[in-house]
Amino acid sequence: MQFSGRGRRKLSRLAGDARGDLYPHSLQFYLQPPTENISLAEFENFAVDRLKLLKLVENLGVSYVKNSSEYKQKLETELRRLKFPYKVLVEDDYEARRKDHISHFILRLAYCQSEDLRRWFIQQEMDLFRYRFNQLSDQLVGKFLAYVHLAYDAIDATEKTSITDELLSSTPGLTKAKVEEMVFYKVPFCDAVDLVRVRRVYFHRGCAYVPHQDILTIVLNNYRTKLSKALALTARSLPVVQADERLQPLLSHLSHAYVGPDYNIQKNTGKISLEQIDGLSVKSYPLCMRQLHKALRDNHHLRHGGRMQYGLFLKGIGLTLEQALQFWKSEFIKGKVDADKFDKGYAYSIRHSYGKEGKRTDYTPFSCMKIILSNPPSQGDYHGCPFRHSDPELLKQKLQAYKIPPAGISQILDLVKGMHYQLACQKYFELTHNVSDIGWSLNHPNQYFIESQQLLSGIKETKKEQKQPENSQPKHSSQKSLSSATATTSPSLNPIEEMELEGLDDCFTDD
């Protein structure tokens, strides 16, 4: 793909040593869009890898103290695995810097489409930038500030000595020894308003004297402003990009993409009996599926959104087509649907979801992102994500009914308030299974079920919950948390799946 019409001139710079001029630093503000041609396969792979990285940044940001040793270690490991820049002094990392640059702009196209998407993208990019900036030495900070045209000069030793007392009295946590060894920058008042407001810096003659430890605040504010404006501009030009039929499906799918196991092909198919389902719904179902199962048992019916979401989940945990037909029929005929009406109006859609009718597409269970971002429930519906779509008070009552302790409910509601819906579900897993270190990151309802079954059967060992439970320590979904016997992995996005699901949706018609 060519991002602009200047591609030919830029491509000539990729040969020889001159290509290093394109990315002189591992850290940047992404001010200039890429101008080279790339293949659609590379476009997709870059986008998927950066999305994986930002998802991990989000999970780590909630589960760890930012910039702690564990946080930095896990983030560096993922940066290295995905081949993004991870050390500022690595010399031969042109390809990593190029991937970082291009992938950022690809996700801009996908995440500029709504306010919620923009807010999420900005937050994760800011956290990633913060981590990278904190790896810079004092000397490299100065070079970076010059590179992004932030003219903040470090004060010399003579000036620092003359105002040592003022720096000590105005900057919290400093000692005389620290002042002597720390670098201070002279920053114009308008760029240091936040620090001046909370009285963290010495202010004199229109300039704030900002210590190295606080210069990050100034740089992050500058970066946030530039990125926010850039996303707004990208949104305006998005219709032009979406007119390209090659890119439109990819960009539409990226904002709620799931790139982990698809949980479709199961070696334990048929090993779950219908009699086990009620017990499994209490022990091993995520809250979204537990809600659907209870509604089905209570009402003997689910509307089409619920049947799609729950039916594919049951398929993923191992129900055969014959079992699925028996399960749905036995429940529906307890209500207002007789056997003949079920065979004529509902059986076809179930066979269709198993790939036995219509286009014979073998549909996969819905991921968390698809459930959260598409087809929100309306009055009378029970599908969707309870952490995303339920009123907080109703969610609280439901958690109380399921015997979640008050402290745990508060933790879950805090995560929901911060729009960390998958992490809220992960906390629900910890509380219902009495564990604290689950060692994986939740991305799929069927992943929840499999991990629960492995834990309850003793296949996996996990740290028990302590008296003062902490947030879990997640690993990225790309790390192995499932055996090859339980799921197959989709290594890249499949935008065609969205169009196929539309066909499945047509089969699940309302009564």
Coordinates of C-alpha atoms in Angstrom, one line a residue:
M1 CA 0.0 0.0 0.0
Q2 CA 1.2 3.5 -0.7
F3 CA 0.3 6.0 2.0
S4 CA 1.0 9.1 -0.1
G5 CA 2.1 10.1 -3.6
R6 CA 5.8 10.6 -2.6
G7 CA 6.5 6.9 -2.3
R8 CA 9.0 6.7 -5.2
R9 CA 11.2 9.5 -3.9
K10 CA 11.3 7.9 -0.4
L11 CA 11.9 4.4 -1.7
S12 CA 15.2 5.5 -3.2
R13 CA 16.4 6.2 0.4
L14 CA 16.0 2.7 1.6
A15 CA 19.2 1.5 -0.1
G16 CA 22.5 1.5 1.7
D17 CA 23.3 3.5 4.9
A18 CA 20.8 6.2 3.9
R19 CA 17.9 4.2 5.0
G20 CA 18.9 4.9 8.6
D21 CA 18.0 8.5 8.1
L22 CA 14.3 7.5 8.0
Y23 CA 14.3 6.4 11.6
P24 CA 17.2 8.0 13.5
H25 CA 15.6 7.2 16.9
S26 CA 13.6 4.2 18.3
L27 CA 11.2 6.7 19.9
Q28 CA 9.1 9.2 17.9
F29 CA 5.9 11.3 17.9
Y30 CA 4.8 9.7 14.5
L31 CA 4.6 13.2 12.9
Q32 CA 5.3 12.0 9.3
P33 CA 3.2 9.2 7.7
P34 CA 5.0 6.4 5.9
T35 CA 5.4 6.8 2.2
E36 CA 6.6 3.5 0.9
N37 CA 4.6 0.7 -0.8
I38 CA 3.8 -2.4 1.3
S39 CA 2.0 -5.6 0.4
L40 CA -1.5 -6.3 1.9
A41 CA 0.0 -9.2 3.7
E42 CA 2.6 -7.0 5.4
F43 CA -0.1 -4.4 6.1
E44 CA -2.2 -7.0 7.9
N45 CA 0.7 -8.6 9.8
F46 CA 2.0 -5.3 11.0
A47 CA -1.5 -4.3 12.2
V48 CA -2.1 -7.6 14.0
D49 CA 1.2 -7.4 15.8
R50 CA 0.7 -3.9 17.0
L51 CA -2.8 -4.7 18.2
K52 CA -1.4 -7.6 20.2
L53 CA 1.2 -5.2 21.7
L54 CA -1.4 -2.6 22.7
K55 CA -3.7 -5.2 24.2
L56 CA -0.8 -6.3 26.4
V57 CA 0.0 -2.7 27.3
E58 CA -3.6 -2.4 28.5
N59 CA -3.6 -5.6 30.6
L60 CA -0.2 -4.8 32.2
G61 CA -1.3 -1.2 33.0
V62 CA -4.1 -2.5 35.1
S63 CA -2.3 -5.5 36.6
Y64 CA 1.0 -3.9 37.6
V65 CA 2.4 -0.6 38.7
K66 CA 3.6 1.2 35.6
N67 CA 7.3 1.3 35.3
S68 CA 7.8 -1.4 37.9
S69 CA 10.4 -4.1 37.2
E70 CA 7.7 -6.8 36.4
Y71 CA 5.9 -4.4 34.1
K72 CA 9.0 -3.5 32.2
Q73 CA 10.2 -7.1 32.0
K74 CA 7.0 -8.4 30.5
L75 CA 6.6 -5.5 28.1
E76 CA 10.2 -5.8 26.9
T77 CA 9.7 -9.5 26.3
E78 CA 6.7 -8.9 24.1
L79 CA 8.4 -6.1 22.2
R80 CA 11.2 -8.5 21.4
R81 CA 8.9 -11.3 20.5
L82 CA 6.9 -9.1 18.1
K83 CA 10.1 -7.5 16.7
F84 CA 9.3 -3.9 17.8
P85 CA 12.1 -1.6 19.1
Y86 CA 12.9 -2.4 22.7
K87 CA 16.3 -1.0 23.3
V88 CA 17.2 2.6 22.3
L89 CA 20.9 1.8 21.6
V90 CA 20.4 -1.3 19.4
E91 CA 22.1 -0.4 16.1
D92 CA 20.7 -2.8 13.6
D93 CA 17.0 -2.3 14.3
Y94 CA 15.9 -0.5 11.1
E95 CA 13.3 -3.2 10.4
A96 CA 11.9 -3.0 13.9
R97 CA 11.7 0.8 13.7
R98 CA 10.0 0.6 10.3
K99 CA 7.5 -1.8 11.6
D100 CA 6.8 0.4 14.6
H101 CA 6.2 3.4 12.4
I102 CA 4.0 1.8 9.8
S103 CA 1.9 -0.2 12.2
H104 CA 1.1 2.9 14.3
F105 CA -0.4 4.6 11.3
I106 CA -2.3 1.5 10.2
L107 CA -4.0 1.4 13.6
R108 CA -4.7 5.1 13.4
L109 CA -6.9 4.4 10.4
A110 CA -8.8 1.7 12.3
Y111 CA -9.1 3.5 15.6
C112 CA -10.1 7.0 14.5
Q113 CA -13.7 5.9 13.7
S114 CA -15.3 6.7 17.1
E115 CA -14.6 8.6 20.3
D116 CA -14.3 5.4 22.3
L117 CA -11.8 3.9 19.9
R118 CA -9.8 7.0 19.8
R119 CA -9.7 7.2 23.6
W120 CA -8.5 3.6 23.9
F121 CA -5.9 4.0 21.2
I122 CA -4.4 7.2 22.7
Q123 CA -4.3 5.7 26.2
Q124 CA -2.4 2.6 25.1
E125 CA 0.0 4.5 22.8
M126 CA 0.7 6.9 25.7
D127 CA 1.6 4.1 28.0
L128 CA 3.8 2.5 25.4
F129 CA 5.5 5.9 24.9
R130 CA 6.0 6.3 28.6
Y131 CA 7.8 3.0 28.9
R132 CA 10.1 3.7 26.0
F133 CA 10.9 7.2 27.2
N134 CA 11.8 5.9 30.6
Q135 CA 14.5 3.8 29.0
L136 CA 16.3 6.9 27.7
S137 CA 19.5 8.2 29.4
D138 CA 19.8 11.9 30.2
Q139 CA 21.9 12.4 27.0
L140 CA 19.4 10.6 24.9
V141 CA 16.5 12.6 26.4
G142 CA 18.2 15.7 25.2
K143 CA 18.7 14.3 21.7
F144 CA 15.1 13.2 21.6
L145 CA 13.8 16.6 22.6
A146 CA 15.8 18.2 19.9
Y147 CA 14.5 15.6 17.4
V148 CA 10.9 16.4 18.1
H149 CA 11.6 20.1 18.2
L150 CA 11.0 20.6 22.0
A151 CA 13.6 23.3 22.7
Y152 CA 14.1 22.6 26.4
D153 CA 17.6 23.4 27.4
A154 CA 19.3 21.7 30.4
I155 CA 20.6 24.3 32.8
D156 CA 24.3 24.3 33.5
A157 CA 26.0 23.6 36.8
T158 CA 26.6 27.2 37.6
E159 CA 22.9 28.2 37.3
K160 CA 21.9 25.1 39.2
T161 CA 24.2 25.9 42.1
S162 CA 22.8 29.5 42.2
I163 CA 19.2 28.2 42.6
T164 CA 19.8 25.0 44.6
D165 CA 17.8 26.3 47.6
E166 CA 14.9 27.2 45.5
L167 CA 14.9 23.9 43.7
L168 CA 15.0 22.0 47.0
S169 CA 12.1 24.0 48.5
S170 CA 9.9 23.8 45.4
T171 CA 10.4 20.2 44.1
P172 CA 9.1 17.4 46.4
G173 CA 11.4 14.5 47.3
L174 CA 14.7 16.1 46.4
T175 CA 17.8 16.2 48.5
K176 CA 20.9 18.4 47.9
A177 CA 22.8 15.4 46.6
K178 CA 20.0 14.6 44.1
V179 CA 19.8 18.1 42.9
E180 CA 23.6 18.1 42.2
E181 CA 23.3 14.9 40.1
M182 CA 19.9 15.4 38.4
V183 CA 19.4 17.2 35.1
F184 CA 17.0 20.2 35.2
Y185 CA 15.3 21.6 32.1
K186 CA 14.1 25.2 31.5
V187 CA 10.6 24.9 30.2
P188 CA 8.3 27.8 29.2
F189 CA 5.3 28.3 31.5
C190 CA 2.7 27.4 28.9
D191 CA 4.2 23.9 28.5
A192 CA 4.5 23.3 32.3
V193 CA 1.1 24.5 33.5
D194 CA 0.2 21.1 35.0
L195 CA 3.4 20.9 37.1
V196 CA 3.2 24.6 38.2
R197 CA -0.5 24.1 39.2
V198 CA 0.4 21.3 41.7
R199 CA 3.6 23.2 42.8
R200 CA 6.1 20.5 41.8
V201 CA 8.6 22.8 40.1
Y202 CA 10.5 26.1 40.7
F203 CA 9.0 28.9 38.6
H204 CA 11.0 32.0 37.8
R205 CA 10.7 34.7 35.1
G206 CA 8.3 32.8 32.9
C207 CA 10.1 29.5 33.0
A208 CA 9.7 26.3 35.1
Y209 CA 12.8 24.4 36.2
V210 CA 11.7 20.8 35.5
P211 CA 13.7 17.9 36.8
H212 CA 14.5 15.0 34.6
Q213 CA 12.0 12.8 36.4
D214 CA 9.1 15.2 35.6
I215 CA 10.1 16.1 32.0
L216 CA 8.1 13.1 31.0
T217 CA 4.9 14.8 32.0
I218 CA 5.6 17.7 29.6
V219 CA 6.5 15.4 26.8
L220 CA 3.5 13.2 27.3
N221 CA 1.1 16.1 27.2
N222 CA 2.7 17.3 24.0
Y223 CA 2.4 13.8 22.5
R224 CA -1.2 13.5 23.5
T225 CA -2.1 16.8 21.9
K226 CA -0.4 15.9 18.7
L227 CA -1.9 12.4 18.5
S228 CA -5.4 13.6 19.3
K229 CA -5.3 16.1 16.5
A230 CA -3.8 13.6 14.1
L231 CA -6.6 11.1 14.9
A232 CA -9.2 13.8 14.2
L233 CA -7.6 14.6 10.9
T234 CA -7.4 10.9 10.0
A235 CA -11.1 10.5 10.7
R236 CA -11.9 13.3 8.2
S237 CA -9.9 11.6 5.4
L238 CA -11.1 8.0 6.3
P239 CA -13.9 7.9 3.6
V240 CA -11.2 8.2 0.9
V241 CA -9.2 5.3 2.4
Q242 CA -12.3 3.1 2.9
A243 CA -13.2 3.6 -0.8
D244 CA -10.3 1.1 -1.4
E245 CA -12.2 -2.2 -1.4
R246 CA -8.9 -4.0 -0.4
L247 CA -8.6 -2.1 2.8
Q248 CA -12.1 -1.4 3.9
P249 CA -12.8 -5.0 5.3
L250 CA -9.4 -5.0 7.1
L251 CA -9.9 -1.6 8.7
S252 CA -13.5 -2.4 9.8
H253 CA -12.4 -5.6 11.4
L254 CA -9.3 -4.3 13.1
S255 CA -11.0 -2.2 15.7
H256 CA -12.6 -5.3 17.3
A257 CA -10.2 -7.9 16.0
Y258 CA -9.5 -11.2 17.8
V259 CA -6.3 -13.0 16.8
G260 CA -6.1 -15.9 19.3
P261 CA -7.4 -19.4 19.1
D262 CA -10.8 -19.8 17.4
Y263 CA -12.0 -22.6 19.7
N264 CA -13.9 -24.3 16.8
I265 CA -12.2 -27.7 16.2
Q266 CA -12.4 -29.6 19.5
K267 CA -10.9 -33.1 20.1
N268 CA -13.3 -33.5 23.0
T269 CA -16.4 -33.1 20.8
G270 CA -19.2 -35.1 22.2
K271 CA -17.5 -35.8 25.5
I272 CA -19.8 -33.3 27.3
S273 CA -23.3 -34.7 28.0
L274 CA -26.4 -32.6 28.1
E275 CA -26.9 -33.5 31.8
Q276 CA -23.6 -31.8 32.6
I277 CA -24.5 -28.4 31.2
D278 CA -26.4 -27.1 34.3
G279 CA -23.5 -27.9 36.6
L280 CA -20.9 -26.5 34.1
S281 CA -22.8 -23.3 33.8
V282 CA -22.2 -22.6 37.5
K283 CA -18.6 -23.8 37.7
S284 CA -17.0 -23.0 34.4
Y285 CA -19.1 -20.5 32.4
P286 CA -18.1 -16.9 32.0
L287 CA -20.8 -14.5 33.3
C288 CA -22.1 -13.7 29.7
M289 CA -22.8 -17.4 29.1
R290 CA -24.1 -18.1 32.6
Q291 CA -26.6 -15.3 32.1
L292 CA -27.7 -16.7 28.7
H293 CA -28.1 -20.2 30.2
K294 CA -30.1 -19.0 33.1
A295 CA -32.4 -16.9 30.8
L296 CA -32.9 -20.0 28.6
R297 CA -33.9 -22.2 31.5
D298 CA -36.2 -19.5 33.0
N299 CA -37.9 -18.4 29.8
H300 CA -37.5 -21.6 27.6
H301 CA -36.5 -19.2 24.8
L302 CA -33.8 -16.9 23.6
R303 CA -34.0 -14.3 20.9
H304 CA -31.7 -14.6 17.9
G305 CA -28.7 -12.7 19.4
G306 CA -28.7 -14.9 22.4
R307 CA -29.1 -18.1 20.3
M308 CA -26.1 -17.1 18.1
Q309 CA -23.8 -16.2 21.0
Y310 CA -24.7 -19.2 23.2
G311 CA -25.1 -21.7 20.5
L312 CA -21.7 -21.1 19.1
F313 CA -20.2 -21.2 22.6
L314 CA -21.8 -24.6 23.2
K315 CA -20.4 -25.8 19.9
G316 CA -17.0 -24.6 21.0
I317 CA -17.0 -26.5 24.3
G318 CA -17.8 -29.8 22.5
L319 CA -21.5 -30.2 21.8
T320 CA -22.2 -32.2 18.6
L321 CA -24.8 -31.1 16.1
E322 CA -27.1 -33.9 17.4
Q323 CA -26.7 -32.8 21.0
A324 CA -27.3 -29.1 20.1
L325 CA -30.5 -30.0 18.3
Q326 CA -31.7 -32.0 21.2
F327 CA -30.7 -29.4 23.8
W328 CA -32.4 -26.5 22.1
K329 CA -35.5 -28.5 21.2
S330 CA -36.0 -29.9 24.7
E331 CA -35.9 -26.4 26.2
F332 CA -38.0 -24.6 23.6
I333 CA -40.9 -27.1 23.6
K334 CA -41.3 -26.4 27.4
G335 CA -42.4 -22.9 26.4
K336 CA -44.6 -21.6 23.5
V337 CA -42.8 -23.5 20.7
D338 CA -44.1 -26.9 19.8
A339 CA -41.9 -29.6 18.2
D340 CA -43.2 -29.0 14.7
K341 CA -42.6 -25.3 14.9
F342 CA -39.1 -25.9 16.2
D343 CA -38.2 -28.3 13.4
K344 CA -39.4 -25.8 10.8
G345 CA -38.2 -22.5 12.3
Y346 CA -35.2 -23.2 14.4
A347 CA -33.5 -26.5 13.5
Y348 CA -32.2 -25.1 10.2
S349 CA -30.3 -22.3 11.8
I350 CA -28.6 -24.7 14.2
R351 CA -27.5 -26.9 11.4
H352 CA -26.4 -23.8 9.5
S353 CA -24.1 -22.7 12.4
Y354 CA -22.5 -26.2 12.3
G355 CA -21.8 -25.8 8.5
K356 CA -24.4 -28.3 7.4
E357 CA -26.7 -25.8 5.5
G358 CA -26.5 -22.8 3.3
K359 CA -22.9 -21.9 2.4
R360 CA -21.7 -24.7 4.7
T361 CA -19.4 -22.3 6.6
D362 CA -18.1 -23.8 9.8
Y363 CA -18.8 -20.8 12.2
T364 CA -16.6 -20.1 15.2
P365 CA -17.6 -19.0 18.7
F366 CA -17.6 -15.2 19.4
S367 CA -14.6 -13.6 21.0
C368 CA -14.8 -11.2 23.8
M369 CA -14.1 -8.2 21.5
K370 CA -16.9 -9.2 19.1
I371 CA -19.4 -9.6 22.0
I372 CA -18.4 -6.3 23.5
L373 CA -18.3 -4.2 20.3
S374 CA -21.1 -5.6 18.1
N375 CA -24.9 -6.1 18.3
P376 CA -25.6 -4.6 21.7
P377 CA -28.6 -6.1 23.4
S378 CA -32.0 -4.3 23.5
Q379 CA -35.0 -4.8 25.7
G380 CA -35.8 -8.5 26.2
D381 CA -32.3 -9.6 25.1
Y382 CA -29.8 -11.5 27.2
H383 CA -26.8 -11.6 24.9
G384 CA -23.8 -9.3 25.0
C385 CA -21.2 -8.7 27.8
P386 CA -22.7 -8.1 31.2
F387 CA -19.7 -6.0 32.2
R388 CA -20.2 -3.8 29.1
H389 CA -23.9 -3.7 28.6
S390 CA -25.4 -4.1 32.1
D391 CA -26.3 -1.2 34.4
P392 CA -23.7 -1.1 37.2
E393 CA -26.4 -1.5 39.9
L394 CA -27.9 -4.6 38.2
L395 CA -24.4 -6.0 37.7
K396 CA -23.7 -5.5 41.4
Q397 CA -26.9 -7.3 42.3
K398 CA -26.1 -10.2 40.0
L399 CA -22.6 -10.6 41.4
Q400 CA -24.1 -10.5 44.9
A401 CA -26.5 -13.3 44.0
Y402 CA -23.5 -15.4 42.8
K403 CA -21.8 -15.0 46.2
I404 CA -19.0 -12.7 45.0
P405 CA -17.5 -11.0 48.2
P406 CA -18.1 -7.2 48.6
A407 CA -14.4 -6.4 48.1
G408 CA -14.3 -8.4 44.9
I409 CA -17.5 -6.7 43.6
S410 CA -15.8 -3.3 44.2
Q411 CA -12.8 -4.4 42.3
I412 CA -14.9 -5.6 39.4
L413 CA -17.0 -2.4 39.3
D414 CA -13.8 -0.3 39.3
L415 CA -12.5 -2.1 36.3
V416 CA -15.9 -1.7 34.6
K417 CA -15.8 2.0 35.3
G418 CA -12.4 2.2 33.7
M419 CA -13.9 0.3 30.6
H420 CA -11.6 -2.7 31.2
Y421 CA -14.4 -5.2 30.6
Q422 CA -12.3 -8.3 29.8
L423 CA -10.2 -7.6 32.9
A424 CA -13.4 -7.4 35.0
C425 CA -14.3 -10.8 33.7
Q426 CA -10.8 -12.1 34.5
K427 CA -11.3 -10.8 38.0
Y428 CA -14.6 -12.6 38.1
F429 CA -12.7 -15.8 37.2
E430 CA -10.2 -15.3 40.0
L431 CA -12.9 -14.7 42.6
T432 CA -15.1 -17.7 41.5
H433 CA -12.1 -20.0 41.4
N434 CA -10.3 -18.6 44.5
V435 CA -7.0 -17.9 42.7
S436 CA -4.8 -14.9 42.3
D437 CA -2.1 -15.7 39.7
I438 CA -4.0 -17.2 36.8
G439 CA -1.0 -16.6 34.4
W440 CA -3.1 -15.7 31.2
S441 CA -5.1 -12.9 29.7
L442 CA -8.8 -13.4 29.0
N443 CA -9.9 -12.8 25.4
H444 CA -12.5 -15.4 24.7
P445 CA -15.5 -17.1 26.5
N446 CA -14.4 -20.5 25.4
Q447 CA -10.9 -19.8 26.8
Y448 CA -12.5 -19.0 30.1
F449 CA -14.3 -22.4 30.0
I450 CA -11.3 -24.4 29.1
E451 CA -9.0 -22.7 31.7
S452 CA -11.7 -23.3 34.3
Q453 CA -12.0 -27.0 33.5
Q454 CA -8.2 -27.5 33.5
L455 CA -8.0 -25.7 36.8
L456 CA -10.8 -27.7 38.4
S457 CA -9.5 -31.0 37.1
G458 CA -6.0 -30.4 38.4
I459 CA -4.4 -30.2 35.0
K460 CA -3.2 -26.7 35.9
E461 CA -1.9 -25.3 39.2
T462 CA -2.5 -21.7 40.1
K463 CA -1.7 -19.6 43.1
K464 CA -4.5 -19.5 45.6
E465 CA -6.1 -16.2 46.5
Q466 CA -4.4 -14.4 49.4
K467 CA -6.0 -12.4 52.2
Q468 CA -5.4 -9.2 50.3
P469 CA -5.9 -10.2 46.7
E470 CA -4.0 -8.3 44.1
N471 CA -4.7 -7.9 40.4
S472 CA -3.8 -10.9 38.3
Q473 CA -0.5 -11.2 36.5
P474 CA -1.5 -11.7 32.9
K475 CA 0.4 -13.1 30.0
H476 CA -0.5 -12.1 26.5
S477 CA -3.0 -14.2 24.7
S478 CA -0.3 -15.3 22.2
Q479 CA 1.5 -17.2 25.0
K480 CA 0.4 -20.8 25.4
S481 CA -2.4 -21.2 27.9
L482 CA -4.2 -23.9 26.0
S483 CA -3.0 -27.3 24.8
S484 CA -3.1 -28.1 21.1
A485 CA -5.8 -30.6 22.0
T486 CA -8.3 -27.9 22.9
A487 CA -8.0 -25.2 20.2
T488 CA -6.6 -24.3 16.9
T489 CA -4.9 -20.9 16.4
S490 CA -5.7 -18.4 13.7
P491 CA -2.4 -16.5 13.1
S492 CA -4.0 -13.5 11.4
L493 CA -7.2 -11.6 10.9
N494 CA -10.0 -12.9 8.8
P495 CA -12.2 -10.0 7.7
I496 CA -14.3 -12.4 5.5
E497 CA -15.6 -13.9 8.8
E498 CA -17.6 -10.8 9.5
M499 CA -19.4 -11.1 6.2
E500 CA -20.1 -14.8 6.8
L501 CA -21.5 -14.1 10.2
E502 CA -24.0 -11.8 8.5
G503 CA -25.3 -14.9 6.7
L504 CA -25.6 -16.7 10.0
D505 CA -27.4 -13.8 11.6
D506 CA -30.0 -14.0 8.8
C507 CA -30.8 -17.6 9.8
F508 CA -31.5 -16.7 13.4
T509 CA -34.7 -14.8 12.8
D510 CA -37.0 -13.6 15.5
D511 CA -40.3 -15.3 16.3

